[in-house]
CSV table of C-alpha atoms in Angstrom, one decimal:
chain,number,residue,atom,x,y,z
U,1,UNK,CA,29.6,227.3,122.9
U,2,UNK,CA,27.2,228.2,126.2
U,3,UNK,CA,28.0,230.9,128.5
U,4,UNK,CA,29.3,228.4,131.3
U,5,UNK,CA,31.8,227.0,128.6
U,6,UNK,CA,33.2,230.6,127.6
U,7,UNK,CA,33.4,231.7,131.3
U,8,UNK,CA,35.8,228.4,131.9
U,9,UNK,CA,38.1,228.8,128.9
U,10,UNK,CA,38.7,232.0,128.9
U,11,UNK,CA,39.2,232.3,133.2
U,12,UNK,CA,36.9,235.0,133.8
U,13,UNK,CA,33.8,235.9,135.9
U,14,UNK,CA,30.3,235.5,134.4
U,15,UNK,CA,29.9,239.2,135.2
U,16,UNK,CA,33.1,240.3,133.4
U,17,UNK,CA,32.1,238.1,130.1
U,18,UNK,CA,28.5,239.9,130.5
U,19,UNK,CA,30.3,243.4,130.7
U,20,UNK,CA,32.6,242.4,127.9
U,21,UNK,CA,29.6,241.5,125.5
U,22,UNK,CA,27.7,244.4,126.9
U,23,UNK,CA,30.5,247.2,125.5
U,24,UNK,CA,30.5,245.2,121.7
U,25,UNK,CA,27.0,246.7,121.8
U,26,UNK,CA,28.6,250.3,121.5
U,27,UNK,CA,28.8,249.2,117.6
U,28,UNK,CA,24.9,248.6,117.4
U,29,UNK,CA,21.8,247.7,119.1
U,30,UNK,CA,22.0,243.9,119.8
U,31,UNK,CA,25.3,243.4,117.8
U,32,UNK,CA,25.6,240.3,120.6
U,33,UNK,CA,22.9,238.4,121.7
U,34,UNK,CA,22.4,235.4,123.5
U,35,UNK,CA,20.6,232.4,122.0
U,36,UNK,CA,18.4,230.3,124.3
U,37,UNK,CA,16.8,226.8,124.2
U,38,UNK,CA,13.8,227.0,123.3
U,39,UNK,CA,11.6,226.7,126.5
U,40,UNK,CA,14.5,227.1,128.6
U,41,UNK,CA,13.6,229.3,132.0
U,42,UNK,CA,15.8,232.4,130.0
U,43,UNK,CA,13.7,232.1,126.5
U,44,UNK,CA,10.9,231.9,128.5
U,45,UNK,CA,11.8,235.6,130.2
U,46,UNK,CA,12.8,236.5,126.9
U,47,UNK,CA,9.2,236.0,125.6
U,48,UNK,CA,8.0,237.7,128.4
U,49,UNK,CA,10.2,240.8,128.0
U,50,UNK,CA,9.0,240.3,124.3
U,51,UNK,CA,5.3,240.6,125.1
U,52,UNK,CA,5.6,243.4,127.6
U,53,UNK,CA,7.1,245.5,124.9
U,54,UNK,CA,4.7,245.3,122.5
U,55,UNK,CA,2.1,246.1,125.3
U,56,UNK,CA,4.0,249.1,126.1
U,57,UNK,CA,4.8,250.2,122.0
U,58,UNK,CA,0.9,249.8,121.8
U,59,UNK,CA,0.1,252.1,125.1
U,60,UNK,CA,2.7,254.5,123.5
U,61,UNK,CA,0.6,254.6,120.2
U,62,UNK,CA,-2.8,255.4,122.7
U,63,UNK,CA,-0.7,258.7,123.9
U,64,UNK,CA,-0.1,260.1,119.8
U,65,UNK,CA,-0.8,263.8,119.6
U,66,UNK,CA,-3.1,264.2,116.0
U,67,UNK,CA,-0.8,267.0,115.5
U,68,UNK,CA,2.5,264.9,115.6
U,69,UNK,CA,2.7,263.8,111.6
U,70,UNK,CA,2.3,268.0,110.7
U,71,UNK,CA,4.7,268.8,113.1
U,72,UNK,CA,7.7,267.1,112.3
U,73,UNK,CA,7.5,266.6,108.5
U,74,UNK,CA,6.9,270.4,108.3
U,75,UNK,CA,9.4,271.9,110.6
U,76,UNK,CA,11.7,268.5,112.0
U,77,UNK,CA,12.8,267.2,109.0
U,78,UNK,CA,15.7,268.8,107.6
U,79,UNK,CA,18.1,266.4,106.4
U,80,UNK,CA,16.3,264.3,103.9
U,81,UNK,CA,18.8,261.8,102.9
U,82,UNK,CA,20.3,261.3,106.3
U,83,UNK,CA,16.4,260.6,107.4
U,84,UNK,CA,16.6,257.7,104.7
U,85,UNK,CA,20.3,256.4,105.0
U,86,UNK,CA,20.4,256.1,108.9
U,87,UNK,CA,16.9,257.2,110.4
U,88,UNK,CA,13.8,255.9,108.4
U,89,UNK,CA,15.3,253.2,105.7
U,90,UNK,CA,12.9,252.0,103.8
U,91,UNK,CA,12.8,248.8,101.3
U,92,UNK,CA,12.3,251.0,98.2
U,93,UNK,CA,15.3,252.8,99.8
U,94,UNK,CA,17.5,250.1,100.5
U,95,UNK,CA,16.7,248.6,96.8
U,96,UNK,CA,17.0,251.6,94.8
U,97,UNK,CA,19.5,250.3,92.4
U,98,UNK,CA,19.4,247.7,90.3
U,99,UNK,CA,19.6,244.6,92.4
U,100,UNK,CA,20.0,240.8,91.9
U,101,UNK,CA,16.9,239.9,93.8
U,102,UNK,CA,15.0,242.0,91.5
U,103,UNK,CA,16.3,240.5,88.2
U,104,UNK,CA,19.1,243.3,88.0
U,105,UNK,CA,16.5,245.7,88.4
U,106,UNK,CA,16.0,248.9,91.0
U,107,UNK,CA,12.7,248.2,93.1
U,108,UNK,CA,10.9,251.5,91.4
U,109,UNK,CA,11.4,249.4,88.2
U,110,UNK,CA,10.3,246.0,89.3
U,111,UNK,CA,7.3,248.1,90.6
U,112,UNK,CA,6.7,249.8,87.1
U,113,UNK,CA,6.8,246.6,85.3
U,114,UNK,CA,4.1,245.1,87.3
U,115,UNK,CA,1.6,247.9,87.4
U,116,UNK,CA,2.1,247.7,83.4
U,117,UNK,CA,1.6,244.0,83.6
U,118,UNK,CA,-1.0,243.9,85.6
U,119,UNK,CA,-2.8,246.9,84.0
U,120,UNK,CA,-2.7,249.4,86.4
U,121,UNK,CA,-0.7,251.9,84.0
U,122,UNK,CA,-2.3,252.5,81.0
U,123,UNK,CA,-2.5,255.6,78.7
U,124,UNK,CA,-3.1,258.2,79.5
U,125,UNK,CA,-2.6,257.9,82.9
U,126,UNK,CA,-2.9,260.8,85.6
U,127,UNK,CA,-0.8,259.1,88.6
U,128,UNK,CA,-0.4,261.3,92.2
U,129,UNK,CA,1.9,259.5,94.4
U,130,UNK,CA,1.4,260.1,98.0
U,131,UNK,CA,4.1,260.9,100.5
U,132,UNK,CA,7.4,260.6,98.1
U,133,UNK,CA,10.4,260.2,99.9
U,134,UNK,CA,13.6,261.5,97.9
U,135,UNK,CA,11.8,261.1,94.5
U,136,UNK,CA,13.9,257.9,94.0
U,137,UNK,CA,10.7,255.9,93.5
U,138,UNK,CA,8.9,258.2,91.0
U,139,UNK,CA,12.1,258.9,88.8
U,140,UNK,CA,12.6,255.0,88.2
U,141,UNK,CA,9.0,254.4,87.3
U,142,UNK,CA,9.4,257.4,85.0
U,143,UNK,CA,12.6,256.4,83.7
U,144,UNK,CA,11.3,252.8,83.1
U,145,UNK,CA,8.3,254.2,81.4
U,146,UNK,CA,10.6,256.3,79.2
U,147,UNK,CA,12.8,253.5,78.0
U,148,UNK,CA,10.7,250.7,78.2
U,149,UNK,CA,6.9,251.9,77.4
U,150,UNK,CA,7.5,254.9,75.6
U,151,UNK,CA,3.8,255.3,74.8
U,152,UNK,CA,2.6,254.7,78.1
U,153,UNK,CA,5.2,257.8,79.1
U,154,UNK,CA,3.8,259.7,76.3
U,155,UNK,CA,0.1,260.2,78.0
U,156,UNK,CA,1.7,260.4,81.7
U,157,UNK,CA,1.0,262.9,84.6
U,158,UNK,CA,3.3,262.3,87.4
U,159,UNK,CA,1.9,264.3,90.8
U,160,UNK,CA,4.0,263.9,93.7
U,161,UNK,CA,2.1,264.9,96.8
U,162,UNK,CA,4.1,265.6,100.0
U,163,UNK,CA,4.0,267.2,103.9
U,164,UNK,CA,7.3,267.9,103.8
U,165,UNK,CA,9.2,270.7,102.1
U,166,UNK,CA,12.3,269.4,102.5
U,167,UNK,CA,11.7,266.1,101.0
U,168,UNK,CA,9.9,268.2,98.0
U,169,UNK,CA,12.9,269.8,97.2
U,170,UNK,CA,14.8,266.5,97.1
U,171,UNK,CA,12.2,265.0,94.6
U,172,UNK,CA,12.0,268.4,92.6
U,173,UNK,CA,16.0,267.5,92.5
U,174,UNK,CA,15.9,264.1,91.5
U,175,UNK,CA,12.9,263.8,89.3
U,176,UNK,CA,14.6,266.5,87.6
U,177,UNK,CA,14.5,264.8,84.1
U,178,UNK,CA,11.2,264.7,83.8
U,179,UNK,CA,10.3,268.2,84.2
U,180,UNK,CA,7.4,268.3,81.4
U,181,UNK,CA,5.6,265.2,83.5
U,182,UNK,CA,5.7,266.4,87.0
U,183,UNK,CA,3.3,268.4,89.6
U,184,UNK,CA,4.6,269.0,93.2
U,185,UNK,CA,1.6,269.7,95.6
U,186,UNK,CA,2.0,270.1,99.3
U,187,UNK,CA,-0.3,268.8,101.4
U,188,UNK,CA,-1.6,266.5,104.2
U,189,UNK,CA,-3.7,263.3,103.0
U,190,UNK,CA,-5.5,263.3,106.1
U,191,UNK,CA,-7.6,266.4,105.2
U,192,UNK,CA,-6.1,267.4,101.8
U,193,UNK,CA,-9.2,268.8,99.6
U,194,UNK,CA,-8.7,267.7,95.9
U,195,UNK,CA,-11.6,269.4,95.0
U,196,UNK,CA,-12.7,267.8,91.6
U,197,UNK,CA,-9.1,266.7,90.6
U,198,UNK,CA,-9.2,263.1,89.4
U,199,UNK,CA,-6.5,260.5,88.9
U,200,UNK,CA,-6.1,257.2,87.4
U,201,UNK,CA,-3.9,255.1,89.9
U,202,UNK,CA,-2.5,256.3,93.3
U,203,UNK,CA,0.3,255.3,95.0
U,204,UNK,CA,1.2,255.0,98.4
U,205,UNK,CA,4.5,253.3,99.1
U,206,UNK,CA,6.5,252.9,102.4
U,207,UNK,CA,4.2,256.2,103.7
U,208,UNK,CA,1.2,255.4,105.8
U,209,UNK,CA,3.0,254.0,109.3
U,210,UNK,CA,3.8,257.8,109.2
U,211,UNK,CA,0.3,259.1,109.6
U,212,UNK,CA,-1.5,259.2,112.8
U,213,UNK,CA,-3.4,256.8,114.8
U,214,UNK,CA,-6.2,257.4,117.5
U,215,UNK,CA,-7.5,255.9,120.6
U,216,UNK,CA,-11.3,254.9,120.5
U,217,UNK,CA,-13.9,254.1,123.4
U,218,UNK,CA,-15.5,250.7,122.2
U,219,UNK,CA,-18.3,251.3,125.1
U,220,UNK,CA,-19.2,254.2,123.3
U,221,UNK,CA,-19.1,252.8,119.5
U,222,UNK,CA,-21.0,249.7,120.9
U,223,UNK,CA,-23.1,252.0,122.5
U,224,UNK,CA,-24.0,253.6,119.2
U,225,UNK,CA,-23.1,257.1,120.4
U,226,UNK,CA,-19.4,257.7,118.8
U,227,UNK,CA,-17.9,261.0,120.6
U,228,UNK,CA,-14.9,261.8,118.3
U,229,UNK,CA,-14.1,261.3,114.3
U,230,UNK,CA,-12.2,258.3,115.2
U,231,UNK,CA,-14.8,256.3,117.0
U,232,UNK,CA,-17.3,257.6,114.3
U,233,UNK,CA,-15.1,256.0,111.8
U,234,UNK,CA,-15.0,252.8,113.8
U,235,UNK,CA,-18.7,252.7,114.1
U,236,UNK,CA,-19.3,253.9,110.2
U,237,UNK,CA,-17.4,250.9,109.1
U,238,UNK,CA,-17.8,248.5,111.8
U,239,UNK,CA,-13.9,247.8,112.2
U,240,UNK,CA,-12.9,244.8,113.6
U,241,UNK,CA,-10.7,246.2,116.7
U,242,UNK,CA,-8.2,244.8,119.3
U,243,UNK,CA,-9.9,245.7,122.5
U,244,UNK,CA,-7.4,246.9,125.4
U,245,UNK,CA,-8.9,246.7,128.6
U,246,UNK,CA,-8.4,250.1,131.1
U,247,UNK,CA,-10.0,249.0,134.4
U,248,UNK,CA,-13.7,248.6,133.5
U,249,UNK,CA,-13.4,250.5,130.0
U,250,UNK,CA,-12.1,248.7,126.6
U,251,UNK,CA,-10.6,251.1,124.0
U,252,UNK,CA,-8.4,250.4,121.1
U,253,UNK,CA,-5.8,252.0,118.9
U,254,UNK,CA,-7.1,252.3,114.9
U,255,UNK,CA,-4.7,253.8,112.1
U,256,UNK,CA,-6.8,257.1,111.6
U,257,UNK,CA,-4.6,258.5,109.4
U,258,UNK,CA,-4.7,255.7,106.9
U,259,UNK,CA,-8.1,255.6,106.8
U,260,UNK,CA,-8.9,259.2,106.2
U,261,UNK,CA,-6.3,258.7,103.4
U,262,UNK,CA,-8.3,256.0,102.1
U,263,UNK,CA,-11.4,258.3,102.2
U,264,UNK,CA,-9.6,260.6,100.5
U,265,UNK,CA,-8.7,258.3,97.9
U,266,UNK,CA,-12.4,257.3,97.2
U,267,UNK,CA,-13.2,260.9,96.6
U,268,UNK,CA,-10.4,261.5,94.0
U,269,UNK,CA,-9.6,258.3,92.4
U,270,UNK,CA,-11.2,258.0,88.8
U,271,UNK,CA,-13.8,255.7,87.1
U,272,UNK,CA,-12.0,252.4,87.1
U,273,UNK,CA,-8.6,253.5,88.3
U,274,UNK,CA,-6.2,252.0,90.8
U,275,UNK,CA,-4.3,252.8,94.1
U,276,UNK,CA,-1.9,250.4,95.8
U,277,UNK,CA,-0.4,251.1,99.8
U,278,UNK,CA,2.1,249.3,100.9
U,279,UNK,CA,3.6,248.9,104.0
U,280,UNK,CA,4.8,247.3,107.1
U,281,UNK,CA,2.2,245.6,109.3
U,282,UNK,CA,-0.3,242.7,109.4
U,283,UNK,CA,-3.6,241.5,108.8
U,284,UNK,CA,-5.2,241.3,112.3
U,285,UNK,CA,-2.6,243.1,114.9
U,286,UNK,CA,-3.3,246.0,116.4
U,287,UNK,CA,-1.0,249.1,116.1
U,288,UNK,CA,2.0,249.7,117.9
U,289,UNK,CA,4.8,252.5,118.2
U,290,UNK,CA,7.8,252.1,116.6
U,291,UNK,CA,10.4,254.5,118.3
U,292,UNK,CA,12.8,256.4,115.6
U,293,UNK,CA,15.3,258.3,116.5
U,294,UNK,CA,13.5,261.7,115.9
U,295,UNK,CA,9.9,260.2,115.3
U,296,UNK,CA,7.0,257.6,116.1
U,297,UNK,CA,5.6,255.5,113.0
U,298,UNK,CA,2.8,252.9,114.0
U,299,UNK,CA,2.3,249.9,112.3
U,300,UNK,CA,-0.6,249.0,110.2
U,301,UNK,CA,-3.8,246.9,110.8
U,302,UNK,CA,-4.4,246.2,106.7
U,303,UNK,CA,-7.7,244.0,108.1
U,304,UNK,CA,-8.8,247.6,109.0
U,305,UNK,CA,-7.9,249.2,105.6
U,306,UNK,CA,-9.7,246.1,103.5
U,307,UNK,CA,-12.6,246.9,105.8
U,308,UNK,CA,-12.6,250.1,105.2
U,309,UNK,CA,-11.9,249.9,101.3
U,310,UNK,CA,-14.8,247.5,101.0
U,311,UNK,CA,-17.2,249.8,102.8
U,312,UNK,CA,-16.0,252.6,99.9
U,313,UNK,CA,-16.8,250.5,97.4
U,314,UNK,CA,-13.5,249.2,96.3
U,315,UNK,CA,-12.4,245.4,94.8
U,316,UNK,CA,-9.4,244.6,96.8
U,317,UNK,CA,-6.7,242.2,96.8
U,318,UNK,CA,-3.6,241.6,99.2
U,319,UNK,CA,-0.1,240.1,99.5
U,320,UNK,CA,3.1,240.6,100.8
U,321,UNK,CA,5.7,243.0,98.9
U,322,UNK,CA,8.1,240.4,98.3
U,323,UNK,CA,5.6,238.3,96.5
U,324,UNK,CA,3.8,240.4,94.5
U,325,UNK,CA,6.7,242.4,93.1
U,326,UNK,CA,8.9,239.5,92.8
U,327,UNK,CA,11.6,239.9,95.2
U,328,UNK,CA,14.2,236.3,95.4
U,329,UNK,CA,13.2,235.1,98.6
U,330,UNK,CA,16.8,233.2,98.7
U,331,UNK,CA,18.8,236.5,98.0
U,332,UNK,CA,20.8,236.9,100.5
U,333,UNK,CA,21.7,240.5,101.7
U,334,UNK,CA,23.7,242.5,104.4
U,335,UNK,CA,22.5,242.2,107.8
U,336,UNK,CA,21.1,245.8,109.0
U,337,UNK,CA,22.5,245.9,111.9
U,338,UNK,CA,25.7,244.6,110.0
U,339,UNK,CA,25.4,247.2,107.6
U,340,UNK,CA,25.0,250.3,110.5
U,341,UNK,CA,28.2,249.6,111.7
U,342,UNK,CA,30.1,249.1,109.0
U,343,UNK,CA,28.8,252.6,107.5
U,344,UNK,CA,28.4,254.7,110.6
U,345,UNK,CA,31.4,253.5,112.7
U,346,UNK,CA,34.2,251.2,110.7
U,347,UNK,CA,34.0,253.1,107.3
U,348,UNK,CA,34.7,256.5,108.9
U,349,UNK,CA,37.4,255.5,111.2
U,350,UNK,CA,39.2,253.7,108.4
U,351,UNK,CA,39.0,257.4,106.4
U,352,UNK,CA,37.5,255.8,103.6
U,353,UNK,CA,34.7,257.3,101.7
U,354,UNK,CA,31.1,256.9,103.1
U,355,UNK,CA,29.3,253.6,102.1
U,356,UNK,CA,25.6,254.0,100.3
U,357,UNK,CA,23.3,252.3,102.4
U,358,UNK,CA,21.6,249.8,99.9
U,359,UNK,CA,20.9,246.2,100.1
U,360,UNK,CA,24.1,244.8,99.7
U,361,UNK,CA,24.6,241.1,98.8
U,362,UNK,CA,27.8,239.6,99.9
U,363,UNK,CA,29.2,240.4,96.0
U,364,UNK,CA,28.3,243.9,95.5
U,365,UNK,CA,29.8,244.4,99.4
U,366,UNK,CA,32.8,243.4,98.2
U,367,UNK,CA,32.7,245.4,94.8
U,368,UNK,CA,32.0,248.5,96.8
U,369,UNK,CA,34.9,247.9,99.5
U,370,UNK,CA,37.4,246.5,97.4
U,371,UNK,CA,40.4,244.5,98.9
U,372,UNK,CA,39.5,246.1,102.3
U,373,UNK,CA,36.6,243.5,102.8
U,374,UNK,CA,39.2,240.8,103.4
U,375,UNK,CA,40.5,242.4,107.0
U,376,UNK,CA,36.5,242.9,108.2
U,377,UNK,CA,35.4,239.8,110.2
U,378,UNK,CA,31.7,239.1,111.1
U,379,UNK,CA,29.8,240.1,108.1
U,380,UNK,CA,26.4,239.1,108.4
U,381,UNK,CA,24.0,238.2,105.4
U,382,UNK,CA,20.3,237.0,105.8
U,383,UNK,CA,17.8,235.4,102.9
U,384,UNK,CA,15.4,238.0,102.2
U,385,UNK,CA,12.6,235.7,103.6
U,386,UNK,CA,14.1,235.4,107.0
U,387,UNK,CA,12.4,237.2,109.4
U,388,UNK,CA,15.1,238.5,111.0
U,389,UNK,CA,16.5,240.4,107.9
U,390,UNK,CA,14.6,243.9,107.0
U,391,UNK,CA,12.7,242.2,104.3
U,392,UNK,CA,9.7,242.9,101.8
U,393,UNK,CA,8.2,239.6,102.6
U,394,UNK,CA,7.1,241.3,106.1
U,395,UNK,CA,5.3,244.4,104.2
U,396,UNK,CA,2.0,243.9,102.8
U,397,UNK,CA,0.6,245.5,99.5
U,398,UNK,CA,-3.2,246.3,99.0
U,399,UNK,CA,-4.7,246.8,96.0
U,400,UNK,CA,-7.4,248.4,95.1
U,401,UNK,CA,-9.8,249.4,92.1
U,402,UNK,CA,-12.9,251.5,91.6
U,403,UNK,CA,-15.9,250.3,90.2
U,404,UNK,CA,-18.0,251.9,87.2
U,405,UNK,CA,-18.9,255.1,89.2
U,406,UNK,CA,-16.8,256.7,92.1
U,407,UNK,CA,-17.5,255.9,96.1
U,408,UNK,CA,-17.7,259.7,97.5
U,409,UNK,CA,-17.7,260.3,101.4
U,410,UNK,CA,-21.0,261.6,103.1
C-alpha cells in the first residue's frame, strides 16, 4: 500500500500520517520506513542521503584520537554484559549457544571444529586470543576440545589478552572450568611487547574494529617523506589507499591499530604458526566510523590487511565468516531491530523475565516466550544471507600462516 492510499483510506493528512509513523520509531530506530520504487525521485534522494552519511562517517574517522581505544576500554567500559547485549552485539555473542544454523553447535564450537579440521590447532598448542569479550568464545573452544578432542586439550595453553579490566574479570569467571589451561594478560595489542613469547595460534575474533584508525597525507607518502608513524606504515607496505580530497591535498584513513596488531603477531607467531582475524568490513573500502552508544568503532579495509600480511611474509587466505565457519545461509533469524524492541521495550513492559540476546529462529523464540508469542505481532525474521540481517556473511575472515622462519619488524 502506498502513502496516498493510506491517507485516503484513513481520511487523514500526509503530515498526520508521517507524525504517527514517526511515533512508532520510539520502539526502535527505523522500525517503520517507506520503501520507494527504484529510480523514483524519493529513491534517488535516499541514495544521496546514504552517500552523504558515508562521507560523514569517513570524516568522523578522520577525527579519531590515538588514545580513544585505551580510555574507553580501561575506564568507561564498566558493564560487560550490557555492553554486548545492548550496545556492541557480535556474531559470536548472538550465536553463543547451540544453533540450528551451525548444525546445533555454538559459534565457538563451530570455530573450534574448523580450526581442528584445517590443521590450525595441533598438540601441543600455545593459543593467544586478542580481545576476548566476555570469554564465551574462549570457553566454548576449550569445552569443545575437552569433550571432542581430548588429546588436543591435553597439550593446550590458552592465553586471554585484553585491554579492559571489566571484561577480563568476566573472562576469568566464564572460563573458570579451565583454570589449569588459561592465562590472562592485560595490555594494548597495538603496542604490547611480548618479548620472547611465542604462540602457535593467534585468534582475533570481532575485535579490530575497536582499534585505532589514523589519517595520513598521501602527498607526503608519494613524495617519499612520511611525517608520522601511520604515513611510514603506508609507505613501507605500499598500501592501496582510498584518497580523500581536502582542498589541494589528498589524505586517506587507514586501520592503523589493526596493522600494528599484525606487526605484533609477526613478532610472536611461532614457526609454522597460524593466525585468524575476523571482523566487519570489506576488501576495498576506506574505514568509516560506526557510532555506538558509548564509543566509536571503525570498519575494516581487509585489502590493506592482506597487503601488510604479504609484506610480513605471511601466506594469507580469506572468505566471509559465514562461508568459512559454515553458517546455513537460508536459516532465518530474528531481525535485530525486532529483537531490540522485544528485549528492551515489550518484555519489560509485560513484567516478564529478561529475554537473552540471541539469534532466535521462529521456533526458538516461541520456545523462549511460550504462549505469549501469539499476542505479539510484526515479528520479523531474515535469512542469514540477507544483507538487511545481522549476517556472518558480511563479516570477513582472514587466515594467516607463517613460513619456516619468523618475520620480524625492523
